[in-house]
mmCIF file of N, CA and C in Angstrom:
data_model
loop_
_atom_site.group_PDB
_atom_site.id
_atom_site.type_symbol
_atom_site.label_atom_id
_atom_site.label_comp_id
_atom_site.label_asym_id
_atom_site.label_seq_id
_atom_site.Cartn_x
_atom_site.Cartn_y
_atom_site.Cartn_z
ATOM 1 N N MET K 25 60.952 120.742 133.022
ATOM 2 C CA MET K 25 61.898 119.809 132.175
ATOM 3 C C MET K 25 62.557 118.845 133.144
ATOM 4 N N GLY K 26 62.468 117.552 132.995
ATOM 5 C CA GLY K 26 62.965 116.585 133.735
ATOM 6 C C GLY K 26 64.449 116.369 133.392
ATOM 7 N N PHE K 27 65.139 115.589 134.233
ATOM 8 C CA PHE K 27 66.612 115.263 134.193
ATOM 9 C C PHE K 27 66.991 114.902 132.744
ATOM 10 N N THR K 28 66.290 113.923 132.267
ATOM 11 C CA THR K 28 66.636 113.301 130.985
ATOM 12 C C THR K 28 66.506 114.324 129.834
ATOM 13 N N ASP K 29 65.466 115.121 129.848
ATOM 14 C CA ASP K 29 65.249 116.306 128.801
ATOM 15 C C ASP K 29 66.381 117.184 128.892
ATOM 16 N N ALA K 30 66.727 117.588 130.183
ATOM 17 C CA ALA K 30 67.697 118.610 130.403
ATOM 18 C C ALA K 30 69.100 118.160 129.803
ATOM 19 N N LEU K 31 69.302 116.752 130.184
ATOM 20 C CA LEU K 31 70.644 116.153 129.700
ATOM 21 C C LEU K 31 70.698 116.230 128.262
ATOM 22 N N LEU K 32 69.535 115.804 127.566
ATOM 23 C CA LEU K 32 69.543 115.636 126.182
ATOM 24 C C LEU K 32 69.753 116.975 125.515
ATOM 25 N N TRP K 33 69.074 118.103 126.104
ATOM 26 C CA TRP K 33 69.224 119.419 125.691
ATOM 27 C C TRP K 33 70.650 119.935 125.617
ATOM 28 N N CYS K 34 71.378 119.665 126.946
ATOM 29 C CA CYS K 34 72.692 120.022 127.126
ATOM 30 C C CYS K 34 73.653 119.383 126.127
ATOM 31 N N LEU K 35 73.453 118.102 125.874
ATOM 32 C CA LEU K 35 74.302 117.359 125.008
ATOM 33 C C LEU K 35 74.066 117.856 123.525
ATOM 34 N N GLU K 36 72.930 118.132 123.081
ATOM 35 C CA GLU K 36 72.588 118.695 121.735
ATOM 36 C C GLU K 36 73.102 120.038 121.540
ATOM 37 N N THR K 37 72.837 120.875 122.630
ATOM 38 C CA THR K 37 73.429 122.329 122.528
ATOM 39 C C THR K 37 74.908 122.262 122.377
ATOM 40 N N GLU K 38 75.482 121.655 123.237
ATOM 41 C CA GLU K 38 76.960 121.691 123.211
ATOM 42 C C GLU K 38 77.440 121.077 121.915
ATOM 43 N N ARG K 39 76.971 119.997 121.392
ATOM 44 C CA ARG K 39 77.340 119.500 120.150
ATOM 45 C C ARG K 39 77.157 120.466 118.896
ATOM 46 N N LYS K 40 75.970 121.150 118.933
ATOM 47 C CA LYS K 40 75.742 122.185 117.792
ATOM 48 C C LYS K 40 76.666 123.386 118.006
ATOM 49 N N MET K 41 77.123 123.713 119.168
ATOM 50 C CA MET K 41 77.993 124.795 119.322
ATOM 51 C C MET K 41 79.406 124.349 119.204
ATOM 52 N N ASN K 42 79.718 123.151 118.997
ATOM 53 C CA ASN K 42 81.015 122.587 118.912
ATOM 54 C C ASN K 42 81.832 122.782 120.239
ATOM 55 N N ASP K 43 81.074 122.774 121.376
ATOM 56 C CA ASP K 43 81.607 122.953 122.664
ATOM 57 C C ASP K 43 82.012 121.361 123.376
ATOM 58 N N ARG K 44 83.278 121.386 123.437
ATOM 59 C CA ARG K 44 83.823 120.044 123.667
ATOM 60 C C ARG K 44 84.239 120.001 125.193
ATOM 61 N N SER K 45 83.835 121.059 125.946
ATOM 62 C CA SER K 45 84.387 121.260 127.350
ATOM 63 C C SER K 45 83.377 120.704 128.371
ATOM 64 N N GLY K 46 82.161 120.460 127.931
ATOM 65 C CA GLY K 46 81.017 119.996 128.966
ATOM 66 C C GLY K 46 80.775 118.683 128.867
ATOM 67 N N ILE K 47 79.380 118.451 129.200
ATOM 68 C CA ILE K 47 79.036 117.006 129.200
ATOM 69 C C ILE K 47 79.006 116.255 127.938
ATOM 70 N N TYR K 48 78.893 116.962 126.914
ATOM 71 C CA TYR K 48 79.038 116.341 125.523
ATOM 72 C C TYR K 48 80.428 115.806 125.340
ATOM 73 N N GLY K 49 81.390 116.576 125.612
ATOM 74 C CA GLY K 49 82.750 116.235 125.321
ATOM 75 C C GLY K 49 83.089 115.180 126.272
ATOM 76 N N PHE K 50 82.649 115.301 127.485
ATOM 77 C CA PHE K 50 82.986 114.166 128.506
ATOM 78 C C PHE K 50 82.490 112.995 128.119
ATOM 79 N N THR K 51 81.191 113.035 127.713
ATOM 80 C CA THR K 51 80.430 111.730 127.225
ATOM 81 C C THR K 51 81.071 111.165 125.941
ATOM 82 N N GLN K 52 81.484 111.817 125.017
ATOM 83 C CA GLN K 52 82.037 111.445 123.833
ATOM 84 C C GLN K 52 83.319 110.841 124.282
ATOM 85 N N ARG K 53 84.280 111.346 124.967
ATOM 86 C CA ARG K 53 85.451 110.896 125.229
ATOM 87 C C ARG K 53 85.432 109.566 126.109
ATOM 88 N N THR K 54 84.662 109.645 127.103
ATOM 89 C CA THR K 54 84.380 108.517 128.095
ATOM 90 C C THR K 54 83.964 107.319 127.252
ATOM 91 N N PHE K 55 82.698 107.588 126.657
ATOM 92 C CA PHE K 55 82.090 106.440 125.932
ATOM 93 C C PHE K 55 83.008 105.738 124.809
ATOM 94 N N ALA K 56 83.651 106.574 124.098
ATOM 95 C CA ALA K 56 84.423 106.171 122.901
ATOM 96 C C ALA K 56 85.631 105.322 123.558
ATOM 97 N N TYR K 57 86.259 105.863 124.592
ATOM 98 C CA TYR K 57 87.523 105.361 125.048
ATOM 99 C C TYR K 57 87.146 103.759 125.609
ATOM 100 N N ASN K 58 86.010 103.833 126.416
ATOM 101 C CA ASN K 58 85.683 102.522 127.140
ATOM 102 C C ASN K 58 85.082 101.621 126.103
ATOM 103 N N SER K 59 84.416 102.036 125.343
ATOM 104 C CA SER K 59 83.826 101.066 124.294
ATOM 105 C C SER K 59 84.873 100.492 123.393
ATOM 106 N N ASN K 60 85.824 101.271 122.804
ATOM 107 C CA ASN K 60 86.845 100.870 122.113
ATOM 108 C C ASN K 60 87.956 100.106 122.796
ATOM 109 N N ARG K 61 88.071 100.395 124.098
ATOM 110 C CA ARG K 61 89.076 99.624 124.894
ATOM 111 C C ARG K 61 88.626 98.122 125.045
ATOM 112 N N ILE K 62 87.413 97.908 125.238
ATOM 113 C CA ILE K 62 86.688 96.615 125.316
ATOM 114 C C ILE K 62 87.104 95.776 124.066
ATOM 115 N N GLU K 63 87.149 96.481 122.874
ATOM 116 C CA GLU K 63 87.381 95.881 121.615
ATOM 117 C C GLU K 63 88.793 95.741 121.291
ATOM 118 N N GLY K 64 89.667 96.062 122.379
ATOM 119 C CA GLY K 64 91.104 96.011 122.094
ATOM 120 C C GLY K 64 91.770 97.162 121.585
ATOM 121 N N SER K 65 91.225 98.336 121.571
ATOM 122 C CA SER K 65 92.088 99.569 121.096
ATOM 123 C C SER K 65 93.339 99.864 121.956
ATOM 124 N N THR K 66 94.225 100.230 121.270
ATOM 125 C CA THR K 66 95.534 100.562 122.042
ATOM 126 C C THR K 66 95.614 102.202 122.506
ATOM 127 N N LEU K 67 94.586 102.855 121.943
ATOM 128 C CA LEU K 67 94.553 104.314 122.447
ATOM 129 C C LEU K 67 94.246 104.478 123.841
ATOM 130 N N ASN K 68 95.000 105.363 124.467
ATOM 131 C CA ASN K 68 94.713 105.611 125.912
ATOM 132 C C ASN K 68 93.905 106.911 125.978
ATOM 133 N N GLU K 69 93.372 107.081 127.225
ATOM 134 C CA GLU K 69 92.378 108.216 127.328
ATOM 135 C C GLU K 69 92.830 109.589 126.854
ATOM 136 N N ASP K 70 94.192 109.913 127.177
ATOM 137 C CA ASP K 70 94.695 111.189 126.608
ATOM 138 C C ASP K 70 94.567 111.227 125.162
ATOM 139 N N GLN K 71 95.006 110.176 124.410
ATOM 140 C CA GLN K 71 95.069 110.088 123.023
ATOM 141 C C GLN K 71 93.535 110.128 122.598
ATOM 142 N N THR K 72 92.730 109.409 123.075
ATOM 143 C CA THR K 72 91.326 109.512 122.711
ATOM 144 C C THR K 72 90.816 110.935 122.762
ATOM 145 N N ALA K 73 91.088 111.726 123.913
ATOM 146 C CA ALA K 73 90.672 113.074 124.063
ATOM 147 C C ALA K 73 91.370 113.930 123.087
ATOM 148 N N ALA K 74 92.594 113.734 122.781
ATOM 149 C CA ALA K 74 93.260 114.622 121.667
ATOM 150 C C ALA K 74 92.707 114.408 120.327
ATOM 151 N N LEU K 75 92.365 113.119 120.033
ATOM 152 C CA LEU K 75 91.701 112.849 118.680
ATOM 153 C C LEU K 75 90.245 113.527 118.664
ATOM 154 N N PHE K 76 89.630 113.574 119.688
ATOM 155 C CA PHE K 76 88.192 114.169 119.734
ATOM 156 C C PHE K 76 88.296 115.676 119.792
ATOM 157 N N GLU K 77 89.243 116.147 120.546
ATOM 158 C CA GLU K 77 89.192 117.626 120.698
ATOM 159 C C GLU K 77 89.968 118.422 119.607
ATOM 160 N N GLU K 78 91.112 117.694 119.257
ATOM 161 C CA GLU K 78 91.924 118.563 118.339
ATOM 162 C C GLU K 78 91.876 117.930 116.853
ATOM 163 N N GLY K 79 91.562 116.578 116.717
ATOM 164 C CA GLY K 79 91.551 115.896 115.398
ATOM 165 C C GLY K 79 92.754 115.261 115.004
ATOM 166 N N PHE K 80 93.727 115.164 115.962
ATOM 167 C CA PHE K 80 95.055 114.512 115.611
ATOM 168 C C PHE K 80 95.529 113.973 116.932
ATOM 169 N N LEU K 81 96.401 113.115 116.830
ATOM 170 C CA LEU K 81 97.205 112.508 117.980
ATOM 171 C C LEU K 81 98.536 113.104 118.368
ATOM 172 N N PRO K 82 98.812 113.343 119.689
ATOM 173 C CA PRO K 82 100.164 114.020 119.900
ATOM 174 C C PRO K 82 101.244 113.173 119.447
ATOM 175 N N PRO K 83 102.406 113.766 119.131
ATOM 176 C CA PRO K 83 103.621 113.169 118.744
ATOM 177 C C PRO K 83 103.944 112.248 119.865
ATOM 178 N N THR K 84 104.676 111.142 119.469
ATOM 179 C CA THR K 84 105.063 110.111 120.537
ATOM 180 C C THR K 84 105.964 109.156 119.842
ATOM 181 N N GLU K 85 106.489 108.328 120.702
ATOM 182 C CA GLU K 85 107.423 107.224 120.125
ATOM 183 C C GLU K 85 106.599 105.939 119.981
ATOM 184 N N ASP K 86 105.233 106.110 120.479
ATOM 185 C CA ASP K 86 104.235 105.014 120.425
ATOM 186 C C ASP K 86 103.923 104.793 118.753
ATOM 187 N N ILE K 87 103.612 103.685 118.321
ATOM 188 C CA ILE K 87 103.060 103.418 117.135
ATOM 189 C C ILE K 87 101.574 103.366 117.225
ATOM 190 N N TYR K 88 100.910 104.194 116.403
ATOM 191 C CA TYR K 88 99.306 104.131 116.427
ATOM 192 C C TYR K 88 98.883 103.281 115.456
ATOM 193 N N LYS K 89 97.941 102.494 115.671
ATOM 194 C CA LYS K 89 97.295 101.599 114.744
ATOM 195 C C LYS K 89 96.283 102.397 114.035
ATOM 196 N N ALA K 90 96.283 102.345 112.601
ATOM 197 C CA ALA K 90 95.195 102.970 111.896
ATOM 198 C C ALA K 90 93.870 102.558 112.117
ATOM 199 N N LYS K 91 93.515 101.260 112.495
ATOM 200 C CA LYS K 91 92.303 100.830 112.723
ATOM 201 C C LYS K 91 91.758 101.376 114.018
ATOM 202 N N ASP K 92 92.657 101.575 115.051
ATOM 203 C CA ASP K 92 92.215 102.200 116.207
ATOM 204 C C ASP K 92 91.679 103.465 116.083
ATOM 205 N N ILE K 93 92.539 104.255 115.288
ATOM 206 C CA ILE K 93 92.046 105.654 114.914
ATOM 207 C C ILE K 93 90.789 105.801 114.210
ATOM 208 N N GLU K 94 90.641 104.992 113.228
ATOM 209 C CA GLU K 94 89.512 104.961 112.410
ATOM 210 C C GLU K 94 88.261 104.462 113.298
ATOM 211 N N GLU K 95 88.315 103.482 114.143
ATOM 212 C CA GLU K 95 87.258 102.963 114.812
ATOM 213 C C GLU K 95 86.836 104.233 115.977
ATOM 214 N N MET K 96 87.909 104.879 116.473
ATOM 215 C CA MET K 96 87.557 106.010 117.409
ATOM 216 C C MET K 96 86.788 106.971 116.719
ATOM 217 N N ASN K 97 87.273 107.498 115.475
ATOM 218 C CA ASN K 97 86.535 108.486 114.776
ATOM 219 C C ASN K 97 85.130 107.894 114.438
ATOM 220 N N GLY K 98 84.953 106.733 113.969
ATOM 221 C CA GLY K 98 83.709 106.240 113.781
ATOM 222 C C GLY K 98 82.797 106.232 114.960
ATOM 223 N N HIS K 99 83.256 106.033 116.052
ATOM 224 C CA HIS K 99 82.589 106.028 117.396
ATOM 225 C C HIS K 99 82.132 107.456 117.604
ATOM 226 N N PHE K 100 82.875 108.506 117.319
ATOM 227 C CA PHE K 100 82.432 109.848 117.537
ATOM 228 C C PHE K 100 81.212 110.152 116.546
ATOM 229 N N LEU K 101 81.358 109.787 115.395
ATOM 230 C CA LEU K 101 80.228 110.006 114.451
ATOM 231 C C LEU K 101 79.055 109.244 114.683
ATOM 232 N N MET K 102 79.158 108.029 115.278
ATOM 233 C CA MET K 102 78.065 107.248 115.678
ATOM 234 C C MET K 102 77.259 107.871 116.797
ATOM 235 N N PHE K 103 78.013 108.342 117.743
ATOM 236 C CA PHE K 103 77.376 109.099 118.946
ATOM 237 C C PHE K 103 76.552 110.229 118.522
ATOM 238 N N ASN K 104 77.090 111.047 117.535
ATOM 239 C CA ASN K 104 76.528 112.183 116.998
ATOM 240 C C ASN K 104 75.137 111.759 116.228
ATOM 241 N N HIS K 105 75.172 110.630 115.426
ATOM 242 C CA HIS K 105 74.062 110.195 114.851
ATOM 243 C C HIS K 105 73.015 109.628 115.923
ATOM 244 N N MET K 106 73.627 109.085 117.037
ATOM 245 C CA MET K 106 72.523 108.616 118.099
ATOM 246 C C MET K 106 71.848 109.771 118.667
ATOM 247 N N LEU K 107 72.622 110.955 118.906
ATOM 248 C CA LEU K 107 71.957 112.087 119.412
ATOM 249 C C LEU K 107 70.991 112.749 118.491
ATOM 250 N N ALA K 108 71.206 112.795 117.165
ATOM 251 C CA ALA K 108 70.362 113.263 116.298
ATOM 252 C C ALA K 108 69.068 112.495 116.013
ATOM 253 N N THR K 109 69.094 111.215 116.378
ATOM 254 C CA THR K 109 67.963 110.447 116.149
ATOM 255 C C THR K 109 67.386 109.775 117.534
ATOM 256 N N ILE K 110 67.669 110.578 118.719
ATOM 257 C CA ILE K 110 67.355 110.201 119.980
ATOM 258 C C ILE K 110 65.831 109.967 120.151
ATOM 259 N N GLU K 111 64.977 110.776 119.358
ATOM 260 C CA GLU K 111 63.475 110.774 119.413
ATOM 261 C C GLU K 111 62.997 109.652 118.704
ATOM 262 N N GLU K 112 63.674 108.977 117.748
ATOM 263 C CA GLU K 112 63.182 107.815 117.028
ATOM 264 C C GLU K 112 63.004 106.703 117.784
ATOM 265 N N SER K 113 62.221 105.669 117.595
ATOM 266 C CA SER K 113 62.084 104.448 118.123
ATOM 267 C C SER K 113 63.282 103.481 117.648
ATOM 268 N N LEU K 114 63.847 102.822 118.582
ATOM 269 C CA LEU K 114 64.830 101.898 118.197
ATOM 270 C C LEU K 114 64.374 100.862 117.234
ATOM 271 N N SER K 115 65.088 100.744 116.081
ATOM 272 C CA SER K 115 64.517 99.871 115.089
ATOM 273 C C SER K 115 65.788 99.141 114.413
ATOM 274 N N GLU K 116 65.443 98.177 113.608
ATOM 275 C CA GLU K 116 66.464 97.398 113.059
ATOM 276 C C GLU K 116 67.197 98.365 112.007
ATOM 277 N N GLY K 117 66.658 99.198 111.365
ATOM 278 C CA GLY K 117 67.273 100.105 110.429
ATOM 279 C C GLY K 117 68.138 101.107 111.026
ATOM 280 N N LEU K 118 67.664 101.515 112.271
ATOM 281 C CA LEU K 118 68.502 102.484 113.061
ATOM 282 C C LEU K 118 69.788 101.809 113.606
ATOM 283 N N VAL K 119 69.601 100.561 114.165
ATOM 284 C CA VAL K 119 70.843 99.977 114.604
ATOM 285 C C VAL K 119 71.812 99.626 113.482
ATOM 286 N N LYS K 120 71.200 99.283 112.299
ATOM 287 C CA LYS K 120 72.205 99.343 111.031
ATOM 288 C C LYS K 120 72.929 100.526 110.694
ATOM 289 N N ALA K 121 72.166 101.566 110.840
ATOM 290 C CA ALA K 121 72.664 102.957 110.602
ATOM 291 C C ALA K 121 73.787 103.351 111.506
ATOM 292 N N PHE K 122 73.427 102.889 112.805
ATOM 293 C CA PHE K 122 74.629 103.297 113.813
ATOM 294 C C PHE K 122 75.833 102.327 113.498
ATOM 295 N N HIS K 123 75.727 101.141 113.206
ATOM 296 C CA HIS K 123 76.781 100.245 112.806
ATOM 297 C C HIS K 123 77.483 100.911 111.573
ATOM 298 N N TYR K 124 76.790 101.412 110.645
ATOM 299 C CA TYR K 124 77.465 101.932 109.468
ATOM 300 C C TYR K 124 78.404 103.073 109.743
ATOM 301 N N GLU K 125 77.781 104.021 110.604
ATOM 302 C CA GLU K 125 78.454 105.244 110.981
ATOM 303 C C GLU K 125 79.842 104.762 111.845
ATOM 304 N N LEU K 126 79.689 103.733 112.678
ATOM 305 C CA LEU K 126 80.702 103.187 113.398
ATOM 306 C C LEU K 126 81.957 102.566 112.630
ATOM 307 N N LYS K 127 81.555 101.884 111.547
ATOM 308 C CA LYS K 127 82.554 101.085 110.825
ATOM 309 C C LYS K 127 82.896 101.511 109.358
ATOM 310 N N ALA K 128 82.119 102.443 108.778
ATOM 311 C CA ALA K 128 82.277 102.768 107.397
ATOM 312 C C ALA K 128 83.645 103.302 107.030
ATOM 313 N N GLY K 129 84.322 103.966 108.058
ATOM 314 C CA GLY K 129 85.627 104.525 107.871
ATOM 315 C C GLY K 129 86.810 103.694 108.098
ATOM 316 N N VAL K 130 86.572 102.399 108.493
ATOM 317 C CA VAL K 130 87.580 101.433 108.959
ATOM 318 C C VAL K 130 87.991 100.598 107.843
ATOM 319 N N PHE K 131 89.199 101.068 107.219
ATOM 320 C CA PHE K 131 89.733 100.439 106.148
ATOM 321 C C PHE K 131 89.864 99.004 106.122
ATOM 322 N N GLU K 132 90.444 98.359 107.263
ATOM 323 C CA GLU K 132 90.576 97.121 107.288
ATOM 324 C C GLU K 132 89.353 96.280 107.155
ATOM 325 N N ASP K 133 88.268 96.804 107.760
ATOM 326 C CA ASP K 133 86.926 96.124 107.781
ATOM 327 C C ASP K 133 86.327 96.158 106.340
ATOM 328 N N ARG K 134 86.442 97.213 105.658
ATOM 329 C CA ARG K 134 85.953 97.429 104.358
ATOM 330 C C ARG K 134 86.830 96.445 103.500
ATOM 331 N N ALA K 135 88.122 96.473 103.448
ATOM 332 C CA ALA K 135 89.055 95.669 102.656
ATOM 333 C C ALA K 135 88.742 94.157 102.782
ATOM 334 N N ASN K 136 88.363 93.819 104.082
ATOM 335 C CA ASN K 136 88.073 92.401 104.334
ATOM 336 C C ASN K 136 86.698 91.981 103.988
ATOM 337 N N GLY K 137 85.910 92.822 103.509
ATOM 338 C CA GLY K 137 84.516 92.493 103.099
ATOM 339 C C GLY K 137 83.500 92.337 104.187
ATOM 340 N N TYR K 138 83.616 92.972 105.315
ATOM 341 C CA TYR K 138 82.746 92.879 106.481
ATOM 342 C C TYR K 138 81.442 93.626 106.049
ATOM 343 N N ALA K 139 80.338 93.088 106.660
ATOM 344 C CA ALA K 139 79.087 93.587 106.331
ATOM 345 C C ALA K 139 78.811 95.003 107.098
ATOM 346 N N ILE K 140 79.283 96.055 106.586
ATOM 347 C CA ILE K 140 79.127 97.185 107.396
ATOM 348 C C ILE K 140 77.777 97.831 107.189
ATOM 349 N N GLY K 141 77.081 98.135 108.400
ATOM 350 C CA GLY K 141 75.728 98.505 108.212
ATOM 351 C C GLY K 141 74.749 97.459 108.120
ATOM 352 N N ASN K 142 75.180 96.138 108.167
ATOM 353 C CA ASN K 142 74.234 95.121 107.966
ATOM 354 C C ASN K 142 74.624 93.883 108.908
ATOM 355 N N TYR K 143 73.881 92.870 108.752
ATOM 356 C CA TYR K 143 74.223 91.672 109.644
ATOM 357 C C TYR K 143 75.467 91.049 109.072
ATOM 358 N N LYS K 144 76.381 90.376 109.975
ATOM 359 C CA LYS K 144 77.546 89.830 109.563
ATOM 360 C C LYS K 144 77.142 88.473 108.773
ATOM 361 N N LYS K 145 78.018 88.287 107.923
ATOM 362 C CA LYS K 145 77.855 87.042 107.038
ATOM 363 C C LYS K 145 78.818 85.893 107.369
ATOM 364 N N ARG K 146 79.755 86.155 108.215
ATOM 365 C CA ARG K 146 80.831 85.241 108.600
ATOM 366 C C ARG K 146 80.683 84.814 110.068
ATOM 367 N N PRO K 147 81.073 83.496 110.283
ATOM 368 C CA PRO K 147 80.957 83.038 111.774
ATOM 369 C C PRO K 147 82.180 83.593 112.570
ATOM 370 N N ASN K 148 81.926 83.517 113.843
ATOM 371 C CA ASN K 148 83.052 84.179 114.712
ATOM 372 C C ASN K 148 84.099 83.038 114.868
ATOM 373 N N PHE K 149 85.335 83.455 115.001
ATOM 374 C CA PHE K 149 86.518 82.449 115.201
ATOM 375 C C PHE K 149 87.197 82.925 116.403
ATOM 376 N N VAL K 150 87.663 82.023 117.195
ATOM 377 C CA VAL K 150 88.622 82.352 118.313
ATOM 378 C C VAL K 150 89.664 81.344 118.058
ATOM 379 N N GLY K 151 90.975 81.768 117.679
ATOM 380 C CA GLY K 151 91.892 80.955 117.219
ATOM 381 C C GLY K 151 91.560 80.236 115.876
ATOM 382 N N ASN K 152 91.587 78.919 115.862
ATOM 383 C CA ASN K 152 91.121 78.135 114.854
ATOM 384 C C ASN K 152 89.875 77.461 115.003
ATOM 385 N N ILE K 153 89.083 78.059 116.043
ATOM 386 C CA ILE K 153 87.746 77.340 116.304
ATOM 387 C C ILE K 153 86.566 78.260 115.929
#
């Protein structure tokens, strides 16, 4: 068994056992935190870990944005979908399925009519440009 096979076996075994203490949990937390941080999430690493491990955020004086929480949860789901389909060839349909998992639970995106699980239909804007 090569390194990649061993890693995939470990990720999938820990996921199935709901073991969040090993490489699966580390990868979920790190990947979700960094990916969402690039997109402007206000959740820090400890908050991301609590959301993944416990399913809730710790009490604090901070204000949590619903979108940040919804996107983080979507990221966890998308990662699991990615693991479940790791043997499939990357395809347009699979990329759209990943996007659906990522964004389907984000109220703001659904309410604004974003193309969840599909190609966007609106141009990008920065400011008024």
